[in-house]
Coordinates of C-alpha atoms in Angstrom, one line a residue:
M1 CA 38.7 121.6 93.8
S2 CA 41.0 120.6 96.6
M3 CA 40.8 118.0 99.3
S4 CA 40.4 119.3 102.9
S5 CA 43.2 118.4 105.2
S6 CA 40.7 117.5 107.9
S7 CA 39.0 114.8 105.7
S8 CA 38.1 111.7 107.6
I9 CA 39.7 109.7 104.8
C10 CA 42.9 111.6 104.6
G11 CA 43.6 112.9 108.1
D12 CA 46.5 115.0 109.3
E13 CA 47.7 113.0 112.2
D14 CA 50.9 112.2 110.3
G15 CA 52.1 115.8 110.2
D16 CA 55.0 115.1 112.6
L17 CA 56.5 112.2 110.6
L18 CA 59.5 112.6 108.3
L19 CA 59.8 111.4 104.7
D20 CA 62.3 108.7 104.0
E21 CA 64.9 109.6 101.4
E22 CA 62.7 112.3 100.1
E23 CA 65.2 113.3 97.5
E24 CA 64.6 110.0 95.6
I25 CA 60.8 110.1 95.6
D26 CA 58.9 110.4 92.4
F27 CA 55.6 112.1 93.4
Y28 CA 53.9 111.1 90.1
A29 CA 54.8 107.4 90.6
I30 CA 53.5 107.5 94.2
L31 CA 50.1 108.6 93.0
N32 CA 50.5 106.8 89.6
V33 CA 49.4 109.8 87.5
P34 CA 51.0 111.2 84.3
K35 CA 53.3 114.2 84.5
D36 CA 50.6 116.3 82.8
A37 CA 47.8 115.2 85.2
T38 CA 45.1 117.7 86.1
D39 CA 44.2 118.6 89.7
D40 CA 41.1 116.4 89.5
E41 CA 43.1 113.4 88.4
I42 CA 45.7 114.0 91.2
I43 CA 42.9 114.3 93.8
K44 CA 41.1 111.2 92.6
A45 CA 44.4 109.2 92.7
Y46 CA 45.2 110.5 96.1
R47 CA 41.8 109.5 97.5
K48 CA 42.1 106.0 96.1
R49 CA 45.6 105.6 97.6
C50 CA 44.4 106.9 101.0
L51 CA 41.7 104.3 101.1
M52 CA 44.3 101.6 100.6
F53 CA 47.0 102.9 103.0
H54 CA 45.2 104.8 105.7
P55 CA 46.7 103.7 109.0
D56 CA 43.3 103.3 110.6
R57 CA 42.6 100.3 108.4
F58 CA 45.3 98.3 110.1
V59 CA 45.3 96.8 113.6
D60 CA 48.8 95.4 113.9
N61 CA 51.3 98.0 115.2
D62 CA 54.0 97.2 112.6
E63 CA 51.5 97.3 109.7
K64 CA 50.1 100.6 111.0
K65 CA 53.6 102.0 111.2
D66 CA 54.4 100.9 107.6
A67 CA 51.1 102.4 106.4
E68 CA 52.0 105.7 108.1
R69 CA 55.3 105.9 106.2
V70 CA 53.5 105.4 102.9
F71 CA 50.7 107.8 103.9
V72 CA 53.2 110.6 104.6
K73 CA 54.6 110.3 101.1
L74 CA 51.1 110.4 99.7
R75 CA 50.3 113.6 101.6
R76 CA 53.6 115.2 100.5
A77 CA 53.0 114.3 96.8
H78 CA 49.4 115.5 97.0
E79 CA 50.4 118.9 98.5
V80 CA 53.3 119.5 96.0
L81 CA 51.5 118.5 92.9
L82 CA 48.4 120.6 93.7
D83 CA 50.5 123.7 94.3
P84 CA 51.4 125.3 90.9
K85 CA 54.5 127.0 92.3
Q86 CA 55.8 124.0 94.1
R87 CA 55.0 121.7 91.2
A88 CA 57.0 123.9 88.8
I89 CA 60.0 123.8 91.1
Y90 CA 59.6 120.0 91.6
D91 CA 59.4 119.4 87.8
A92 CA 62.5 121.4 87.2
L93 CA 64.7 120.5 90.2
G94 CA 63.1 117.6 92.0
V95 CA 62.5 117.4 95.7
Q96 CA 65.9 118.9 96.5
G97 CA 64.6 122.2 95.0
L98 CA 61.7 122.1 97.4
D99 CA 63.5 121.5 100.7
T100 CA 67.0 121.0 102.0
Q101 CA 66.8 119.1 105.2
G102 CA 70.6 119.0 105.9
W103 CA 72.3 115.9 107.1
E104 CA 69.8 114.4 109.6
L105 CA 69.7 110.6 109.8
V106 CA 66.3 109.4 108.6
S107 CA 66.3 105.6 109.0
R108 CA 64.5 103.7 106.3
S109 CA 65.0 100.3 107.9
A110 CA 64.4 98.5 111.1
N111 CA 67.6 96.5 110.6
P112 CA 70.2 97.7 113.1
E113 CA 73.1 96.9 110.7
N114 CA 71.4 99.0 107.9
I115 CA 70.9 101.9 110.4
R116 CA 74.5 101.8 111.4
K117 CA 75.8 101.8 107.8
E118 CA 73.5 104.6 106.9
Y119 CA 74.6 106.7 109.9
E120 CA 78.3 106.1 109.2
F121 CA 77.9 107.0 105.5
L122 CA 76.0 110.2 106.3
Q123 CA 78.5 111.1 109.1
R124 CA 81.4 110.7 106.6
L125 CA 79.6 113.0 104.1
K126 CA 78.9 115.5 106.8
D127 CA 82.5 115.6 108.1
R128 CA 83.9 116.0 104.6
E129 CA 81.3 118.6 103.6
L130 CA 82.0 120.7 106.7
M131 CA 85.8 120.4 106.1
L132 CA 85.4 121.6 102.5
Q133 CA 83.1 124.4 103.4
R134 CA 85.4 125.7 106.1
V135 CA 88.8 125.2 104.5
H136 CA 88.4 124.9 100.7
P137 CA 91.8 123.2 100.2
T138 CA 93.1 123.3 96.6
S139 CA 96.4 122.3 95.1
A140 CA 98.0 122.4 91.6
F141 CA 101.0 120.7 90.2
M142 CA 102.5 121.6 86.9
I143 CA 105.4 120.1 84.9
K144 CA 106.8 121.5 81.7
T145 CA 108.9 119.4 79.3
T146 CA 110.0 119.6 75.7
I147 CA 110.4 116.9 73.1
A148 CA 111.0 119.3 70.2
G149 CA 114.5 118.0 69.8
M150 CA 113.3 114.6 68.7
F151 CA 111.6 116.0 65.6
Q152 CA 114.7 117.7 64.1
E153 CA 115.5 116.5 60.5
N154 CA 119.2 116.1 61.0
D155 CA 120.5 113.4 63.4
E156 CA 123.2 115.7 64.8
D157 CA 120.5 118.4 65.7
R158 CA 118.3 116.0 67.7
Y159 CA 118.4 115.8 71.4
P160 CA 116.4 113.8 74.0
P161 CA 113.4 115.1 76.0
Q162 CA 114.2 117.7 78.6
L163 CA 112.6 118.9 81.8
L164 CA 112.0 122.6 81.6
G165 CA 110.3 123.4 84.9
I166 CA 108.1 122.3 87.8
S167 CA 105.7 124.3 89.9
L168 CA 103.6 123.4 92.9
S169 CA 100.9 125.6 94.6
Q170 CA 98.5 125.1 97.5
S171 CA 95.9 127.2 99.2
V172 CA 93.3 127.1 102.0
D173 CA 90.4 129.4 102.6
C174 CA 88.3 129.3 105.7
A175 CA 85.6 131.3 107.4
F176 CA 86.2 133.0 110.7
T177 CA 82.9 134.7 111.1
G178 CA 79.7 134.9 109.1
V179 CA 81.2 137.8 107.1
D180 CA 84.9 137.2 107.3
R181 CA 87.1 134.7 105.5
F182 CA 90.9 134.2 105.6
G183 CA 93.1 132.4 103.1
L184 CA 96.7 131.4 102.6
S185 CA 98.3 130.3 99.4
G186 CA 101.9 129.4 98.4
R187 CA 103.7 128.6 95.2
V188 CA 107.1 127.2 94.5
K189 CA 108.6 126.7 91.0
T190 CA 111.9 125.8 89.4
G191 CA 113.1 126.2 85.8
N192 CA 116.3 126.6 83.9
G193 CA 118.3 125.8 87.0
R194 CA 116.7 128.6 89.0
G195 CA 114.1 128.4 91.8
D196 CA 111.5 130.9 92.8
G197 CA 108.3 131.1 95.0
S198 CA 105.7 133.3 96.6
V199 CA 103.3 133.3 99.5
S200 CA 100.0 135.2 99.8
A201 CA 97.5 136.0 102.5
V202 CA 94.0 137.2 101.7
W203 CA 91.2 138.6 103.9
K204 CA 87.7 138.7 102.5
R205 CA 84.8 140.5 104.2
V206 CA 81.2 141.1 103.3
A207 CA 80.3 144.7 104.5
G208 CA 76.7 145.4 103.7
S209 CA 76.4 145.7 99.9
Y210 CA 80.2 145.7 99.5
N211 CA 82.5 142.7 99.0
L212 CA 86.0 143.5 100.2
E213 CA 89.1 141.6 99.6
N214 CA 92.7 142.5 100.7
T215 CA 95.7 140.5 99.6
I216 CA 99.4 140.8 100.6
S217 CA 101.9 138.8 98.5
L218 CA 105.6 138.2 99.1
S219 CA 108.1 136.9 96.6
A220 CA 111.9 137.0 96.2
E221 CA 111.7 140.1 94.1
S222 CA 108.7 142.1 95.3
V223 CA 106.0 142.7 98.0
S224 CA 102.6 143.8 96.9
L225 CA 99.4 144.9 98.6
T226 CA 96.1 144.6 96.7
C227 CA 92.7 145.8 97.8
R228 CA 89.5 144.9 95.9
A229 CA 86.0 146.3 96.4
A230 CA 82.9 145.1 94.5
R231 CA 79.4 146.4 94.6
N232 CA 76.2 145.9 92.7
V233 CA 75.1 149.4 91.4
F234 CA 72.0 148.4 89.5
T235 CA 69.9 145.3 89.3
R236 CA 72.1 143.9 86.5
A237 CA 75.4 145.7 86.9
A238 CA 78.4 145.7 89.2
V239 CA 81.5 147.8 89.7
I240 CA 84.8 146.6 90.9
V241 CA 87.8 148.8 92.0
Q242 CA 91.1 147.2 92.6
P243 CA 94.1 149.4 93.6
Q244 CA 97.5 147.8 94.1
L245 CA 100.8 149.0 95.6
Q246 CA 103.9 147.0 94.7
Y247 CA 107.5 147.4 96.0
N248 CA 110.2 146.0 93.7
M249 CA 113.2 145.0 95.8
L250 CA 115.6 144.7 92.8
H251 CA 115.0 148.3 91.6
E252 CA 114.0 149.7 95.0
A253 CA 110.9 151.3 93.4
I254 CA 107.3 151.6 94.4
I255 CA 104.8 150.9 91.6
P256 CA 101.2 151.9 92.1
S257 CA 98.4 150.7 89.8
I258 CA 94.6 150.5 89.7
A259 CA 92.1 148.4 87.8
M260 CA 88.5 149.5 87.4
I261 CA 85.8 147.0 86.1
Y262 CA 82.2 147.7 85.1
S263 CA 80.2 144.6 84.3
M264 CA 76.6 144.5 83.2
R265 CA 74.0 142.0 81.9
L266 CA 72.9 143.5 78.6
H267 CA 70.3 140.9 77.7
T268 CA 69.1 137.5 78.9
R269 CA 72.0 135.8 77.2
W270 CA 74.5 138.6 76.9
Q271 CA 77.0 139.9 79.5
G272 CA 79.4 142.8 78.9
S273 CA 82.3 144.3 80.8
I274 CA 84.9 147.1 80.5
V275 CA 88.2 146.9 82.4
L276 CA 90.6 149.9 82.7
N277 CA 94.1 149.3 84.0
I278 CA 96.3 152.3 84.9
S279 CA 99.9 152.0 85.9
P280 CA 103.3 153.8 85.3
I281 CA 104.4 150.9 83.1
A282 CA 101.5 150.8 80.7
N283 CA 97.8 151.5 80.5
A284 CA 95.3 149.1 79.0
L285 CA 91.6 149.1 78.2
T286 CA 89.7 145.8 77.7
T287 CA 86.1 145.3 76.7
T288 CA 84.5 141.8 76.7
M289 CA 81.2 140.4 75.5
V290 CA 80.0 137.0 76.6
H291 CA 77.1 135.1 75.1
T292 CA 75.6 132.4 77.4
E293 CA 73.5 129.4 76.8
N294 CA 71.8 127.5 79.7
N295 CA 73.9 129.7 82.1
H296 CA 77.2 128.6 80.5
A297 CA 79.4 130.7 78.2
K298 CA 78.8 129.9 74.5
A299 CA 81.0 132.5 72.9
V300 CA 83.4 135.2 74.2
G301 CA 84.9 138.1 72.4
S302 CA 87.4 140.6 73.9
L303 CA 89.3 143.6 72.6
T304 CA 92.4 145.0 74.5
L305 CA 94.0 148.3 73.6
S306 CA 97.5 148.8 75.1
P307 CA 100.7 150.5 73.9
I308 CA 102.5 147.3 74.8
N309 CA 100.3 144.5 73.3
S310 CA 96.9 145.3 71.8
N311 CA 95.0 142.1 70.9
V312 CA 91.6 140.6 70.0
R313 CA 90.5 137.3 71.4
L314 CA 87.6 135.1 70.3
V315 CA 86.4 132.0 72.0
Y316 CA 83.7 129.5 71.1
Y317 CA 82.4 126.6 73.3
I318 CA 80.7 123.3 72.2
R319 CA 79.1 121.4 75.1
K320 CA 77.8 117.8 74.9
P321 CA 75.7 116.9 77.9
E322 CA 75.5 113.2 77.0
N323 CA 79.2 112.7 77.9
D324 CA 79.7 115.9 79.9
S325 CA 82.4 117.2 77.5
I326 CA 83.4 120.7 76.5
T327 CA 85.4 121.7 73.4
E328 CA 86.9 125.2 73.4
M329 CA 88.2 126.8 70.3
S330 CA 90.0 130.2 70.5
V331 CA 92.1 132.5 68.5
Q332 CA 94.1 135.6 69.7
L333 CA 95.3 138.2 67.2
T334 CA 98.1 140.4 68.6
T335 CA 100.5 142.9 67.2
Y336 CA 103.1 140.1 67.3
G337 CA 101.2 137.4 65.5
V338 CA 98.3 134.9 65.7
N339 CA 97.7 132.3 68.5
P340 CA 95.1 129.7 67.8
A341 CA 94.2 127.0 70.3
I342 CA 91.8 124.1 70.8
S343 CA 91.0 122.4 74.1
M344 CA 88.9 119.2 74.8
D345 CA 87.6 118.6 78.3
R346 CA 85.4 115.8 79.5
R347 CA 84.4 114.0 82.7
L348 CA 86.6 111.1 83.6
S349 CA 84.7 109.9 86.6
R350 CA 82.3 111.3 89.1
Y351 CA 84.9 113.5 90.8
S352 CA 87.5 114.0 88.1
R353 CA 87.9 115.6 84.7
I354 CA 90.6 115.3 82.0
S355 CA 91.5 117.7 79.2
C356 CA 93.9 118.0 76.4
S357 CA 94.7 121.2 74.5
F358 CA 96.9 122.3 71.6
H359 CA 98.4 125.8 71.3
F360 CA 100.2 127.4 68.4
S361 CA 101.9 130.7 67.9
F362 CA 102.7 132.2 64.5
P363 CA 105.2 133.4 63.3
S364 CA 107.3 132.0 66.1
C365 CA 106.0 128.5 65.3
L366 CA 105.8 127.5 68.9
L367 CA 103.6 124.4 69.2
Y368 CA 102.8 122.8 72.6
T369 CA 100.2 120.6 74.1
K370 CA 98.9 120.5 77.6
F371 CA 97.3 117.6 79.5
K372 CA 95.3 118.4 82.6
L373 CA 93.7 116.1 85.2
K374 CA 91.5 117.6 87.9
A375 CA 90.6 115.3 90.7
G376 CA 88.4 116.9 93.4
Q377 CA 90.2 120.1 94.4
S378 CA 93.6 119.1 93.0
T379 CA 94.9 119.9 89.5
F380 CA 97.7 118.2 87.6
D381 CA 99.2 119.9 84.5
W382 CA 101.7 118.5 82.0
Q383 CA 102.9 120.8 79.3
I384 CA 104.8 119.4 76.4
V385 CA 106.6 121.6 73.9
L386 CA 106.4 119.9 70.4
C387 CA 108.0 122.5 68.2
D388 CA 110.0 125.7 68.7
D389 CA 111.6 125.9 65.3
K390 CA 110.0 126.8 62.0
E391 CA 112.1 124.2 60.1
A392 CA 110.8 121.3 62.2
L393 CA 107.1 122.4 62.2
S394 CA 105.8 119.9 59.6
R395 CA 107.6 117.0 61.3
S396 CA 106.4 118.0 64.7
V397 CA 102.8 118.2 63.5
L398 CA 103.1 114.8 61.8
Y399 CA 104.9 112.8 64.5
G400 CA 103.8 114.8 67.5
V401 CA 100.1 115.3 66.8
A402 CA 98.7 113.5 63.8
I403 CA 100.2 110.0 64.2
P404 CA 99.6 109.8 68.0
Y405 CA 96.0 111.0 67.6
F406 CA 95.0 108.5 64.8
S407 CA 96.9 105.7 66.5
F408 CA 94.9 106.3 69.7
Q409 CA 91.6 106.4 67.8
L410 CA 92.5 103.1 66.0
A411 CA 93.5 101.5 69.2
K412 CA 90.1 102.4 70.8
V413 CA 88.4 100.6 67.9
I414 CA 90.6 97.5 67.9
F415 CA 90.7 97.1 71.6
R416 CA 87.2 98.4 72.3
P417 CA 86.3 95.9 75.1
W418 CA 89.5 96.6 76.9
W419 CA 89.0 100.3 76.4
E420 CA 85.5 100.2 77.9
K421 CA 86.8 98.1 80.8
F422 CA 89.5 100.7 81.3
K423 CA 87.0 103.6 81.4
S424 CA 84.8 101.7 83.9
M425 CA 87.7 101.6 86.3
F426 CA 87.3 105.3 86.9
E427 CA 83.5 105.2 87.4
D428 CA 82.6 105.2 91.1
N429 CA 79.0 103.9 90.7
S430 CA 79.2 101.1 93.2
R431 CA 76.7 102.7 95.5
E432 CA 74.2 103.2 92.6
Q433 CA 74.6 99.6 91.5
E434 CA 73.8 98.2 95.0
V435 CA 70.3 97.1 95.6
D436 CA 68.9 99.2 98.3
V437 CA 68.3 96.8 101.1
A438 CA 66.1 99.2 103.0
K439 CA 63.9 99.9 100.0
K440 CA 63.6 96.1 99.4
E441 CA 62.5 95.7 103.0
E442 CA 60.0 98.7 102.7
A443 CA 58.6 97.3 99.4
A444 CA 57.9 93.9 101.1
N445 CA 56.0 95.6 103.9
I446 CA 53.9 97.6 101.4
V447 CA 53.1 94.5 99.5
S448 CA 51.8 93.0 102.7
L449 CA 49.6 96.0 103.3
M450 CA 48.2 95.8 99.7
R451 CA 47.5 92.1 99.8
A452 CA 44.0 92.4 101.3
T453 CA 43.0 95.0 98.7
A454 CA 44.5 93.0 95.9
E455 CA 42.5 89.9 96.9
R456 CA 39.3 91.9 97.1
I457 CA 39.8 93.5 93.7
K458 CA 40.7 90.1 92.2
R459 CA 37.4 88.6 93.5
D460 CA 35.5 91.5 92.0
E461 CA 37.2 91.2 88.7
E462 CA 36.6 87.4 88.6
S463 CA 32.9 88.0 89.1
K464 CA 32.7 90.2 86.0
Q465 CA 35.5 88.5 83.9
G466 CA 37.6 91.6 84.2
V467 CA 41.4 91.9 84.6
I468 CA 43.0 89.2 86.7
I469 CA 46.8 89.5 87.1
E470 CA 48.2 85.9 86.9
S471 CA 51.9 86.9 87.2
A472 CA 54.0 90.1 86.9
K473 CA 57.8 90.3 86.9
Y474 CA 59.7 93.6 87.0
G475 CA 63.5 93.9 86.7
Q476 CA 66.5 93.2 84.5
C477 CA 66.1 93.4 80.8
D478 CA 68.5 91.1 78.9
V479 CA 69.2 92.7 75.5
S480 CA 72.4 90.6 74.8
G481 CA 72.7 88.3 71.8
T482 CA 71.0 88.6 68.4
R483 CA 67.4 88.2 69.5
A484 CA 64.9 90.5 68.0
Y485 CA 63.1 91.0 71.4
P486 CA 64.4 91.3 75.0
L487 CA 64.1 88.7 77.7
A488 CA 63.8 89.0 81.4
G489 CA 67.1 88.7 83.2
E490 CA 67.9 86.9 86.5
R491 CA 67.3 89.9 88.8
T492 CA 63.6 90.4 88.8
I493 CA 60.9 90.8 91.5
D494 CA 57.3 89.6 91.7
V495 CA 54.9 92.5 91.5
T496 CA 51.7 90.6 91.0
V497 CA 50.1 91.9 94.2
P498 CA 50.8 95.6 93.7
L499 CA 49.5 95.5 90.1
Q500 CA 46.3 93.7 91.0
A501 CA 45.7 96.2 93.8
M502 CA 46.0 99.0 91.2
V503 CA 43.3 97.6 88.9
N504 CA 40.3 99.9 88.7
D505 CA 37.1 98.9 86.9
S506 CA 38.8 96.3 84.7
Q507 CA 41.6 98.7 83.7
L508 CA 45.2 99.2 84.7
R509 CA 47.2 102.3 83.9
V510 CA 50.8 102.9 84.9
Y511 CA 52.3 106.1 83.6
T512 CA 55.8 106.5 85.1
V513 CA 59.0 104.7 85.8
K514 CA 57.9 101.6 87.7
S515 CA 60.6 101.4 90.5
Q516 CA 58.9 104.2 92.4
L517 CA 55.4 102.6 92.5
P518 CA 54.2 101.3 95.9
G519 CA 55.4 97.8 96.4
F520 CA 58.2 98.1 93.8
Y521 CA 61.9 98.7 94.1
D522 CA 64.9 98.6 91.7
P523 CA 66.4 95.1 91.7
C524 CA 69.2 96.0 89.2
P525 CA 70.3 99.7 89.5
G526 CA 72.0 101.1 86.5
E527 CA 70.7 98.5 84.1
P528 CA 67.8 98.5 81.6
K529 CA 64.5 97.2 83.1
M530 CA 61.2 95.9 81.9
L531 CA 57.8 94.8 83.2
T532 CA 56.2 91.5 82.0
V533 CA 52.6 90.9 82.9
R534 CA 50.4 87.8 82.2
Y535 CA 46.7 88.4 82.8
I536 CA 43.3 87.0 82.1
F537 CA 40.6 89.2 80.6
R538 CA 37.1 87.8 79.6
G539 CA 38.4 84.3 80.1
E540 CA 41.3 84.7 77.7
E541 CA 45.0 84.7 78.3
H542 CA 46.9 87.9 77.7
S543 CA 50.6 88.8 77.9
C544 CA 52.6 92.0 77.5
T545 CA 56.1 93.4 78.1
V546 CA 56.9 97.1 78.4
A547 CA 60.2 98.9 78.9
D548 CA 60.6 100.7 82.2
E549 CA 60.1 104.2 80.7
M550 CA 57.0 103.2 78.7
P551 CA 53.5 103.4 80.0
L552 CA 51.5 100.2 80.7
M553 CA 47.8 100.0 79.5
L554 CA 45.6 97.0 80.2
P555 CA 43.7 95.4 78.7
L556 CA 44.5 95.6 75.0
R557 CA 43.4 93.3 72.1
A558 CA 47.1 93.1 71.0
H559 CA 48.0 91.4 74.2
R560 CA 45.7 88.4 73.6
L561 CA 47.5 85.1 73.1
S562 CA 46.2 83.1 70.1
S563 CA 44.8 79.7 71.1
E564 CA 46.4 76.7 69.5

């Protein structure tokens, strides 16, 4: 069963209105239905809301306009949740998965100052987004040092930390036409008292089913021209051909080479590829298998056969979504030895990540660590050599790895409050923690619209000794201290009128997060919230408190307050 769009109750005169901040709307909360609600339950809830917020019920122009804004949301929620395909997309991705409206300014407030702030904020986002889309600027800075001399056993063999090298690279990539892109990149480095650098220009073009890429690179020792052509040959396979022509200035020789790659999705979670490199110096054949989980690599195995250096490489990833961290463990077996490594990467703030890795080579006993900070499109690397001598390996592991690691963990425990405060310095959540003034204003207008309905329902409930909401507070949940139960904090709002208006036949059911309900807003973003309700049922006082994510069911015998 579906409701006709030409219904006298739910008309379609609002079709030309826009939704406000649609990406934040909870369609289930707007209709106050559970996430597993049936079509009949959705239609029933929609009709009930329409009776309350239909613009024709209001005479005042401001009230009619506020009602229209709510009515548009009801219509949108009704349409999406009754369409199985749209509902599935919405459940998985939210409103952003349904529609991308671009960067249009959709004002949610009549306050000129709020409109101006919203416009300036969106304009900054738009300008930055356009710049990143057109230019794609990236930069990388790397510094290499050694402190291996500090761990020598004999005093006369020790030497202070040394700087081994520095490199800096930058690149830009911008679109010229709908199918053409052009990029420039440059790199300079210095090490062991010698400087070097290179510059590259790349042209990318989409030609039908082919992706073409041409690169010319110039350095102090060589000039190279590389062409790359990629094409999907089957539904799940692709072929890449990459010839290269290099001129070595030092030896005055031309060195041609070609790489051919065949990649194919073997199974839902398995990807395989074969790479053949042919050149006068050495040929190589590499085959790789990748096991994915949730569209991310879980395990990688590769085998390379080459007369110069055949090797086997195995990689395993551990991802923890709760703190957005990735641990990578790898080992490479070559004809020259074994190279194990471990890397830990995690989110530092909204736009930055930090990682630390340890690399070891046996039998050369080279041990080094690398710290990486990625902020936006910029990357900063610091590589520290801890050991380059077999005799000093145990001292390097003890003083360069074990003691610093356990000291850091101990300091985190001892100075935990300061550590948490230090981490919070990197979190840019000020916008999330601000109370949305426009939503507060909108909630007040909706409460005004619901007041007449709430008073009528209250009179009906009083006549049959039903559910009468005496007071209702929604907001901050104070869980500090040693109390066995939480108390309401300072930042709460009065939601008596919205809840009374939602009472139906002496029952009140709220299924979803409360801040999205009509007449509600979030008074303390980013903090735990709860809803406290005092009500009368059959002449007796009742009281209950529920967490924000828990459903509310009234009346219940357990809510009854015992009389003294």
